[in-house]
Amino acid sequence: MKHFLMAAAIIMSVSAAPARAAFPGMTASDIPEYEPSPENLVSREEFRNDRFGIFLHWGVYSMLATGEWTMTNNNLNYKEYAKLAGGFYPGSFNAAEWVSSIKASGAEYICITTRHHDGFSMFGSGATDYDIIDATPFKRDIIKELADECHRQGIAIHFYYSLIDWGREDAPRGRTGLGTGRPLDTVDPDSYFEFMKAQITELLTNYGPVRAIWFDGHWDQDSNNDFDWRYDELYSLIHSLQPGCLVGNNHHLIPFEGEDIQIFERDLPGENTAGLSGQDVSDALPLETCQTMNGMWGYKITDQDYKSVRTLVQYLVGAAGRDANLLLNIGPQPDGNLPAASIERLNGIGEWMDRFGYTIQGTRGGDIPPHDWGVMTKKGDTHYVHIMNLQDNSLFIPFTSGKIKKATCLNDGSEVKFRQDKDGVLLKLGKVPSEIDFIVELRL
């Protein structure tokens, strides 16, 4: 009943349908307009409130310690690559320790790769023998253990699922995975899509409540405009199995019909420094940007160039100021441990979140756009000015959303003097800020 009432309250403020985009081979009139369920609207709102999640890229590729694209980058034969599974035994994996460390960072959800582009399934699947139960000596369902622990500790679980497969003989061929040695006469899209639907059904049937399915790989067919990913079937299946489950797709385009989240890769919404996020920003859907702690998604033993806690916190705050979540990635080691450097970053972010997490979680993007100095967030009549890059002891902001009653520096509790007129507010900070995030609370 609580969820139904919450949905009824937010349905007036949440747009029911994202920007429409026809599926290849279909006209817009062929696709029934997507109407998200009340449970889905609740999930969207909970997702927005979380603001921070942790991404986990983990699979047999971690054994090679050269990143998750090793199979295609080095044209590894698909039959030889599959032999890696015979030695995959992450004996140090402890779901409770993982979830506890992630929860202590202030993150509210975890998204893990259930099947990446190499085709190995990290869960027990009846649709293939190339999975954690049948193909490895470990014979424990990683996804089951992690999902169960997330449910115990009150962390939402999201499942990453690749649309492409460099190892399956029936998988459609795109621009990647062409050198893995598979015969060309075995491609069977019907067989492959039935396989994917079977696995998605397993993931949404055997692992309790799943708050999101995170698709990747659409871009593999970017030179084949007529390719049909059959999203009408995949998305409808997800929403029918778990109406509250959100659909996101890392396709680098405007949202398609049936999607509930808009994803940006390696860039904050509205930016495109990495060349992957040039799409328009939706004003109807929750937003999420995914970013790495170091340079890779999967474990790479030579990549120790981890971003500082300062950089990561400022990225998280920058996302919130753009009304978006940050999904921050960790590549677990093949032995089942999270890298020590990633634990250090989680601890550092957690210390900041313990003090200031309330200024981003449960907030919405501010009433003024991001600036070089930082961003704003808001919660009701309280507005937060996040100053992260300022060389002056005063700051003018074109804030005209109401009369300010009081301004307080949350870092030390001191009162901030200000002058307000019809053009905005001049904050007299009294010093040049040096903190990771100098936060001024404005009460109207």
Short mmCIF file of C-alpha atoms in Angstrom, two decimals:
data_model
loop_
_atom_site.label_atom_id
_atom_site.label_comp_id
_atom_site.label_asym_id
_atom_site.label_seq_id
_atom_site.Cartn_x
_atom_site.Cartn_y
_atom_site.Cartn_z
CA MET A 1 0.00 0.00 0.00
CA LYS A 2 2.86 2.40 0.85
CA HIS A 3 4.38 1.94 -2.61
CA PHE A 4 1.01 2.47 -4.30
CA LEU A 5 0.39 5.73 -2.43
CA MET A 6 3.92 6.92 -3.19
CA ALA A 7 3.41 6.14 -6.86
CA ALA A 8 0.13 8.00 -6.88
CA ALA A 9 1.87 11.02 -5.39
CA ILE A 10 4.76 11.09 -7.85
CA ILE A 11 2.92 10.05 -11.01
CA MET A 12 1.79 13.66 -11.40
CA SER A 13 5.39 14.88 -11.45
CA VAL A 14 7.13 12.08 -13.35
CA SER A 15 6.64 11.94 -17.09
CA ALA A 16 5.10 8.62 -18.03
CA ALA A 17 7.04 8.06 -21.24
CA PRO A 18 10.57 8.89 -22.40
CA ALA A 19 11.44 10.34 -25.78
CA ARG A 20 10.22 7.96 -28.46
CA ALA A 21 12.58 6.22 -30.84
CA ALA A 22 11.32 3.61 -33.27
CA PHE A 23 12.96 0.20 -33.28
CA PRO A 24 14.68 -0.76 -36.54
CA GLY A 25 12.18 -2.16 -39.01
CA MET A 26 9.19 -0.73 -37.16
CA THR A 27 7.31 2.53 -37.38
CA ALA A 28 6.32 4.52 -34.32
CA SER A 29 2.70 3.48 -34.83
CA ASP A 30 3.72 -0.19 -34.49
CA ILE A 31 4.94 0.30 -30.92
CA PRO A 32 2.42 0.68 -28.12
CA GLU A 33 3.27 3.70 -26.01
CA TYR A 34 5.03 2.60 -22.87
CA GLU A 35 3.11 3.27 -19.68
CA PRO A 36 5.31 2.63 -16.61
CA SER A 37 3.58 0.85 -13.76
CA PRO A 38 3.11 2.43 -10.32
CA GLU A 39 5.87 0.11 -9.05
CA ASN A 40 8.15 1.37 -11.80
CA LEU A 41 7.53 5.01 -10.87
CA VAL A 42 8.38 4.20 -7.26
CA SER A 43 11.63 2.57 -8.38
CA ARG A 44 12.50 5.62 -10.45
CA GLU A 45 12.05 7.89 -7.46
CA GLU A 46 14.04 5.63 -5.15
CA PHE A 47 16.78 5.44 -7.77
CA ARG A 48 16.91 9.23 -8.07
CA ASN A 49 17.14 9.61 -4.31
CA ASP A 50 20.09 7.21 -4.02
CA ARG A 51 22.49 9.32 -6.11
CA PHE A 52 25.39 6.86 -5.64
CA GLY A 53 25.97 3.27 -6.72
CA ILE A 54 28.92 0.94 -7.28
CA PHE A 55 29.57 -0.88 -10.58
CA LEU A 56 31.35 -4.26 -10.51
CA HIS A 57 32.96 -5.60 -13.70
CA TRP A 58 33.93 -9.17 -12.87
CA GLY A 59 34.34 -12.32 -14.93
CA VAL A 60 36.89 -14.88 -16.10
CA TYR A 61 38.70 -12.05 -17.91
CA SER A 62 39.95 -10.92 -14.48
CA MET A 63 42.28 -13.94 -14.51
CA LEU A 64 44.25 -12.41 -17.39
CA ALA A 65 44.45 -9.08 -15.49
CA THR A 66 44.39 -7.06 -18.73
CA GLY A 67 40.84 -5.72 -18.72
CA GLU A 68 37.44 -6.95 -19.82
CA TRP A 69 38.03 -6.47 -23.59
CA THR A 70 41.04 -8.77 -23.76
CA MET A 71 39.25 -11.46 -25.76
CA THR A 72 38.51 -9.23 -28.74
CA ASN A 73 41.50 -6.89 -28.37
CA ASN A 74 43.88 -9.85 -28.71
CA ASN A 75 41.70 -11.98 -31.01
CA LEU A 76 41.70 -14.90 -28.59
CA ASN A 77 40.17 -18.07 -29.97
CA TYR A 78 36.76 -18.60 -28.41
CA LYS A 79 37.40 -22.26 -27.57
CA GLU A 80 40.77 -21.50 -25.98
CA TYR A 81 39.37 -18.53 -24.07
CA ALA A 82 36.58 -20.69 -22.65
CA LYS A 83 39.22 -22.84 -20.94
CA LEU A 84 39.85 -19.98 -18.51
CA ALA A 85 36.68 -21.00 -16.70
CA GLY A 86 38.30 -24.28 -15.69
CA GLY A 87 40.73 -22.36 -13.46
CA PHE A 88 38.39 -19.69 -12.14
CA TYR A 89 38.23 -20.16 -8.37
CA PRO A 90 37.73 -16.86 -6.48
CA GLY A 91 38.18 -18.45 -3.06
CA SER A 92 38.39 -15.10 -1.23
CA PHE A 93 35.00 -13.90 -2.44
CA ASN A 94 32.81 -12.89 0.49
CA ALA A 95 29.54 -11.22 -0.45
CA ALA A 96 28.97 -9.88 3.07
CA GLU A 97 32.36 -8.15 3.10
CA TRP A 98 31.81 -6.67 -0.35
CA VAL A 99 28.36 -5.29 0.45
CA SER A 100 29.46 -3.98 3.85
CA SER A 101 32.41 -2.09 2.31
CA ILE A 102 30.23 -0.66 -0.42
CA LYS A 103 27.44 0.30 1.96
CA ALA A 104 29.95 2.08 4.23
CA SER A 105 30.90 4.30 1.28
CA GLY A 106 27.38 5.73 1.20
CA ALA A 107 26.44 3.88 -1.99
CA GLU A 108 22.83 2.72 -2.09
CA TYR A 109 22.98 0.17 -4.91
CA ILE A 110 25.27 -2.27 -6.68
CA CYS A 111 25.30 -3.11 -10.40
CA ILE A 112 27.25 -6.26 -11.32
CA THR A 113 28.08 -7.84 -14.67
CA THR A 114 26.00 -11.00 -14.90
CA ARG A 115 27.28 -11.67 -18.43
CA HIS A 116 29.81 -9.48 -20.21
CA HIS A 117 30.79 -9.43 -23.89
CA ASP A 118 32.98 -12.54 -23.53
CA GLY A 119 29.79 -14.54 -22.92
CA PHE A 120 30.62 -16.08 -19.54
CA SER A 121 27.67 -16.08 -17.13
CA MET A 122 28.48 -15.30 -13.48
CA PHE A 123 25.29 -17.06 -12.38
CA GLY A 124 23.90 -20.56 -12.63
CA SER A 125 22.00 -20.68 -15.91
CA GLY A 126 19.92 -23.42 -17.43
CA ALA A 127 20.34 -21.77 -20.83
CA THR A 128 24.08 -22.52 -21.08
CA ASP A 129 26.82 -24.64 -19.52
CA TYR A 130 29.28 -21.77 -19.86
CA ASP A 131 28.54 -20.40 -16.41
CA ILE A 132 29.91 -20.17 -12.88
CA ILE A 133 28.24 -23.41 -11.77
CA ASP A 134 28.87 -25.73 -14.71
CA ALA A 135 32.17 -24.49 -16.14
CA THR A 136 34.25 -23.65 -13.06
CA PRO A 137 35.54 -25.58 -10.03
CA PHE A 138 34.10 -22.82 -7.82
CA LYS A 139 30.51 -23.99 -8.42
CA ARG A 140 28.96 -21.20 -6.35
CA ASP A 141 26.43 -18.77 -7.77
CA ILE A 142 28.21 -15.41 -7.39
CA ILE A 143 25.15 -13.43 -8.42
CA LYS A 144 22.89 -15.29 -6.00
CA GLU A 145 25.22 -14.73 -3.06
CA LEU A 146 25.65 -11.04 -3.85
CA ALA A 147 21.93 -10.44 -4.48
CA ASP A 148 20.96 -12.21 -1.25
CA GLU A 149 23.47 -10.13 0.72
CA CYS A 150 22.24 -6.90 -0.86
CA HIS A 151 18.71 -7.78 0.18
CA ARG A 152 19.92 -8.52 3.72
CA GLN A 153 21.79 -5.24 4.05
CA GLY A 154 19.20 -3.05 2.35
CA ILE A 155 21.17 -2.29 -0.81
CA ALA A 156 19.39 -2.36 -4.17
CA ILE A 157 20.77 -4.81 -6.75
CA HIS A 158 21.07 -4.02 -10.47
CA PHE A 159 22.17 -6.50 -13.15
CA TYR A 160 24.41 -5.56 -16.08
CA TYR A 161 23.69 -7.74 -19.11
CA SER A 162 25.57 -7.65 -22.43
CA LEU A 163 23.62 -7.77 -25.66
CA ILE A 164 26.63 -9.13 -27.55
CA ASP A 165 28.67 -12.31 -27.18
CA TRP A 166 32.14 -12.93 -28.58
CA GLY A 167 31.96 -16.65 -27.88
CA ARG A 168 28.52 -17.93 -28.89
CA GLU A 169 28.36 -19.34 -32.39
CA ASP A 170 24.76 -18.25 -32.92
CA ALA A 171 25.35 -14.62 -31.82
CA PRO A 172 24.97 -11.91 -34.48
CA ARG A 173 28.28 -10.42 -35.59
CA GLY A 174 28.93 -6.72 -35.12
CA ARG A 175 32.12 -4.68 -35.21
CA THR A 176 33.77 -6.45 -32.25
CA GLY A 177 34.67 -10.07 -31.59
CA LEU A 178 35.31 -10.81 -35.24
CA GLY A 179 38.70 -12.42 -34.61
CA THR A 180 37.70 -15.06 -32.08
CA GLY A 181 37.54 -17.87 -34.62
CA ARG A 182 33.81 -18.56 -34.74
CA PRO A 183 32.40 -19.97 -37.99
CA LEU A 184 30.37 -17.48 -39.98
CA ASP A 185 27.65 -19.92 -41.06
CA THR A 186 26.33 -20.52 -37.53
CA VAL A 187 24.76 -17.12 -36.89
CA ASP A 188 21.15 -17.57 -35.80
CA PRO A 189 19.51 -14.40 -34.39
CA ASP A 190 16.32 -16.23 -33.42
CA SER A 191 18.27 -18.76 -31.36
CA TYR A 192 20.40 -16.04 -29.78
CA PHE A 193 17.48 -13.86 -28.76
CA GLU A 194 15.68 -16.84 -27.25
CA PHE A 195 18.84 -17.51 -25.24
CA MET A 196 18.94 -13.92 -23.98
CA LYS A 197 15.28 -13.96 -23.05
CA ALA A 198 15.76 -17.23 -21.18
CA GLN A 199 18.63 -15.75 -19.17
CA ILE A 200 16.79 -12.51 -18.41
CA THR A 201 13.87 -14.61 -17.20
CA GLU A 202 16.23 -16.50 -14.88
CA LEU A 203 17.74 -13.28 -13.53
CA LEU A 204 14.32 -11.81 -12.78
CA THR A 205 12.89 -15.04 -11.35
CA ASN A 206 15.62 -16.61 -9.20
CA TYR A 207 17.31 -13.66 -7.49
CA GLY A 208 14.59 -11.75 -5.67
CA PRO A 209 13.74 -8.11 -6.38
CA VAL A 210 16.02 -6.61 -9.02
CA ARG A 211 15.76 -2.85 -9.36
CA ALA A 212 17.34 -2.47 -12.80
CA ILE A 213 18.62 -4.31 -15.85
CA TRP A 214 21.57 -2.42 -17.39
CA PHE A 215 22.08 -3.31 -21.06
CA ASP A 216 25.31 -2.75 -22.97
CA GLY A 217 26.50 -3.51 -26.49
CA HIS A 218 23.92 -1.77 -28.70
CA TRP A 219 26.77 0.20 -30.30
CA ASP A 220 28.25 -3.04 -31.70
CA GLN A 221 25.84 -2.73 -34.63
CA ASP A 222 26.27 1.01 -35.17
CA SER A 223 27.29 0.45 -38.79
CA ASN A 224 24.18 -1.68 -39.42
CA ASN A 225 21.23 0.69 -39.13
CA ASP A 226 18.74 -2.05 -40.00
CA PHE A 227 19.72 -4.35 -37.16
CA ASP A 228 16.82 -5.09 -34.81
CA TRP A 229 17.76 -5.60 -31.17
CA ARG A 230 14.15 -6.61 -30.45
CA TYR A 231 13.89 -4.25 -27.51
CA ASP A 232 10.12 -4.46 -27.69
CA GLU A 233 10.43 -8.13 -26.67
CA LEU A 234 13.25 -7.66 -24.14
CA TYR A 235 11.80 -4.61 -22.40
CA SER A 236 8.27 -6.01 -22.29
CA LEU A 237 9.62 -9.23 -20.80
CA ILE A 238 11.43 -7.33 -18.03
CA HIS A 239 8.44 -5.17 -17.15
CA SER A 240 6.13 -8.19 -17.12
CA LEU A 241 8.38 -10.28 -14.85
CA GLN A 242 9.12 -7.47 -12.38
CA PRO A 243 7.03 -4.33 -12.98
CA GLY A 244 9.25 -2.34 -10.64
CA CYS A 245 12.45 -3.27 -12.50
CA LEU A 246 13.97 -0.34 -14.37
CA VAL A 247 15.44 -0.68 -17.86
CA GLY A 248 18.60 1.20 -18.80
CA ASN A 249 20.64 0.89 -21.99
CA ASN A 250 24.15 2.20 -22.55
CA HIS A 251 23.54 2.89 -26.24
CA HIS A 252 24.82 6.50 -26.21
CA LEU A 253 21.56 7.72 -27.79
CA ILE A 254 18.39 9.44 -26.63
CA PRO A 255 16.16 7.04 -24.66
CA PHE A 256 14.15 4.43 -26.53
CA GLU A 257 10.56 3.53 -25.82
CA GLY A 258 10.35 1.31 -22.74
CA GLU A 259 13.48 2.63 -21.01
CA ASP A 260 13.34 4.02 -17.49
CA ILE A 261 16.87 5.43 -17.03
CA GLN A 262 19.13 7.45 -19.32
CA ILE A 263 22.78 6.39 -19.08
CA PHE A 264 25.92 8.42 -19.80
CA GLU A 265 29.35 6.79 -20.04
CA ARG A 266 32.51 8.45 -18.66
CA ASP A 267 30.92 11.90 -18.73
CA LEU A 268 28.49 13.95 -16.71
CA PRO A 269 25.18 14.65 -18.48
CA GLY A 270 25.61 17.47 -20.94
CA GLU A 271 29.35 16.87 -21.34
CA ASN A 272 31.11 14.76 -23.94
CA THR A 273 34.83 14.79 -23.24
CA ALA A 274 35.13 11.03 -23.84
CA GLY A 275 33.14 11.13 -27.08
CA LEU A 276 30.48 8.69 -25.84
CA SER A 277 27.80 11.01 -24.45
CA GLY A 278 26.77 13.49 -27.11
CA GLN A 279 23.08 12.66 -26.83
CA ASP A 280 20.49 15.14 -25.58
CA VAL A 281 19.71 14.96 -21.88
CA SER A 282 16.23 13.71 -21.01
CA ASP A 283 14.11 15.88 -18.74
CA ALA A 284 11.70 13.00 -18.13
CA LEU A 285 13.88 10.10 -16.94
CA PRO A 286 16.31 9.55 -14.07
CA LEU A 287 19.91 10.04 -15.18
CA GLU A 288 23.02 8.02 -14.40
CA THR A 289 26.67 8.45 -15.36
CA CYS A 290 29.12 5.56 -15.05
CA GLN A 291 32.79 6.20 -14.40
CA THR A 292 35.88 4.17 -13.49
CA MET A 293 38.02 4.53 -10.35
CA ASN A 294 41.15 4.01 -12.42
CA GLY A 295 41.30 3.65 -16.21
CA MET A 296 39.68 0.24 -16.77
CA TRP A 297 36.36 -1.40 -16.04
CA GLY A 298 37.69 -4.93 -15.52
CA TYR A 299 40.73 -5.76 -13.38
CA LYS A 300 44.04 -4.69 -14.95
CA ILE A 301 47.10 -5.40 -12.83
CA THR A 302 49.20 -2.62 -14.39
CA ASP A 303 46.55 0.10 -14.00
CA GLN A 304 47.18 1.69 -10.62
CA ASP A 305 46.26 5.20 -11.75
CA TYR A 306 43.34 5.55 -9.34
CA LYS A 307 41.50 8.84 -9.11
CA SER A 308 41.86 10.62 -5.78
CA VAL A 309 39.08 10.70 -3.20
CA ARG A 310 38.82 14.44 -3.87
CA THR A 311 38.27 13.86 -7.59
CA LEU A 312 35.72 11.11 -7.01
CA VAL A 313 33.73 13.08 -4.43
CA GLN A 314 33.65 16.11 -6.72
CA TYR A 315 32.49 13.91 -9.60
CA LEU A 316 29.71 12.52 -7.40
CA VAL A 317 28.63 16.02 -6.36
CA GLY A 318 28.85 17.20 -9.96
CA ALA A 319 26.50 14.41 -11.00
CA ALA A 320 24.00 15.28 -8.27
CA GLY A 321 24.08 18.93 -9.33
CA ARG A 322 23.05 17.77 -12.79
CA ASP A 323 20.23 15.71 -11.23
CA ALA A 324 22.09 12.48 -11.98
CA ASN A 325 23.45 9.45 -10.15
CA LEU A 326 27.06 8.29 -10.20
CA LEU A 327 27.71 4.59 -10.83
CA LEU A 328 31.38 4.24 -9.83
CA ASN A 329 33.21 1.16 -11.07
CA ILE A 330 35.50 -1.35 -9.37
CA GLY A 331 37.19 -4.27 -11.15
CA PRO A 332 37.46 -7.11 -8.58
CA GLN A 333 40.55 -9.31 -8.56
CA PRO A 334 40.43 -12.92 -9.81
CA ASP A 335 40.84 -14.21 -6.24
CA GLY A 336 37.57 -12.56 -5.17
CA ASN A 337 39.02 -9.55 -3.35
CA LEU A 338 38.29 -5.95 -4.13
CA PRO A 339 41.58 -4.14 -4.89
CA ALA A 340 43.07 -2.39 -1.85
CA ALA A 341 43.17 0.93 -3.71
CA SER A 342 39.44 0.72 -4.36
CA ILE A 343 38.73 -0.01 -0.70
CA GLU A 344 40.77 3.07 0.25
CA ARG A 345 38.65 5.18 -2.11
CA LEU A 346 35.43 3.70 -0.77
CA ASN A 347 36.51 4.55 2.77
CA GLY A 348 37.42 8.10 1.81
CA ILE A 349 34.14 8.68 0.00
CA GLY A 350 32.32 7.18 2.98
CA GLU A 351 33.91 9.66 5.37
CA TRP A 352 32.66 12.54 3.23
CA MET A 353 29.23 10.96 2.82
CA ASP A 354 28.88 10.47 6.58
CA ARG A 355 29.15 14.24 7.00
CA PHE A 356 27.58 15.63 3.87
CA GLY A 357 25.71 12.86 2.07
CA TYR A 358 22.38 14.50 2.89
CA THR A 359 23.31 17.43 0.63
CA ILE A 360 23.15 15.16 -2.44
CA GLN A 361 21.05 12.11 -1.51
CA GLY A 362 17.34 12.75 -1.76
CA THR A 363 18.03 16.04 -3.55
CA ARG A 364 17.36 17.30 -7.04
CA GLY A 365 19.55 19.35 -9.33
CA GLY A 366 19.76 23.01 -8.42
CA ASP A 367 17.85 25.92 -9.91
CA ILE A 368 20.92 27.24 -11.70
CA PRO A 369 23.06 25.24 -14.16
CA PRO A 370 26.52 23.94 -13.27
CA HIS A 371 29.36 26.48 -13.31
CA ASP A 372 33.15 26.22 -13.22
CA TRP A 373 33.05 26.82 -9.47
CA GLY A 374 30.61 23.97 -8.79
CA VAL A 375 26.93 23.09 -8.66
CA MET A 376 23.79 23.46 -6.59
CA THR A 377 21.37 20.85 -5.22
CA LYS A 378 18.05 21.34 -3.48
CA LYS A 379 15.67 19.62 -1.11
CA GLY A 380 12.40 21.42 -0.54
CA ASP A 381 13.11 25.03 0.52
CA THR A 382 16.74 24.22 1.34
CA HIS A 383 19.37 24.80 -1.33
CA TYR A 384 23.00 23.68 -1.19
CA VAL A 385 25.79 25.55 -2.93
CA HIS A 386 28.67 23.13 -3.62
CA ILE A 387 31.83 25.17 -4.21
CA MET A 388 34.63 22.96 -5.53
CA ASN A 389 36.77 25.26 -7.66
CA LEU A 390 36.95 28.92 -6.62
CA GLN A 391 39.95 31.23 -6.37
CA ASP A 392 38.08 34.12 -4.72
CA ASN A 393 36.71 34.74 -1.22
CA SER A 394 33.27 35.71 -2.53
CA LEU A 395 30.87 34.12 -5.00
CA PHE A 396 27.98 35.60 -6.92
CA ILE A 397 25.26 33.17 -7.98
CA PRO A 398 22.27 34.16 -10.14
CA PHE A 399 19.85 32.60 -7.65
CA THR A 400 16.37 34.11 -7.88
CA SER A 401 14.19 31.28 -6.55
CA GLY A 402 13.19 32.97 -3.32
CA LYS A 403 14.26 35.20 -0.45
CA ILE A 404 17.12 33.74 1.57
CA LYS A 405 16.61 33.72 5.31
CA LYS A 406 19.98 32.28 6.37
CA ALA A 407 23.24 31.08 4.82
CA THR A 408 25.46 28.60 6.69
CA CYS A 409 28.78 26.97 5.89
CA LEU A 410 28.20 23.28 6.58
CA ASN A 411 31.91 22.49 6.79
CA ASP A 412 32.36 24.39 10.07
CA GLY A 413 28.87 25.60 10.98
CA SER A 414 29.73 29.28 10.62
CA GLU A 415 27.29 31.87 9.32
CA VAL A 416 27.95 33.11 5.79
CA LYS A 417 27.25 36.77 5.15
CA PHE A 418 25.38 37.51 1.95
CA ARG A 419 23.74 40.25 -0.06
CA GLN A 420 20.70 39.48 -2.19
CA ASP A 421 19.02 41.53 -4.90
CA LYS A 422 16.86 40.91 -7.94
CA ASP A 423 19.84 39.56 -9.92
CA GLY A 424 21.01 36.98 -7.41
CA VAL A 425 23.07 36.47 -4.27
CA LEU A 426 26.61 37.47 -3.34
CA LEU A 427 28.07 35.03 -0.81
CA LYS A 428 30.88 36.50 1.28
CA LEU A 429 32.86 33.40 2.21
CA GLY A 430 35.60 35.11 4.19
CA LYS A 431 38.31 32.98 2.58
CA VAL A 432 39.28 31.17 -0.59
CA PRO A 433 37.79 27.68 -0.22
CA SER A 434 40.27 24.81 -0.11
CA GLU A 435 37.94 21.99 0.96
CA ILE A 436 36.94 19.12 -1.33
CA ASP A 437 33.50 20.69 -1.34
CA PHE A 438 32.80 23.97 0.49
CA ILE A 439 29.05 23.73 1.08
CA VAL A 440 26.82 26.70 1.80
CA GLU A 441 23.28 25.89 2.91
CA LEU A 442 20.69 28.44 1.87
CA ARG A 443 17.41 28.43 3.77
CA LEU A 444 14.51 30.30 2.21
#
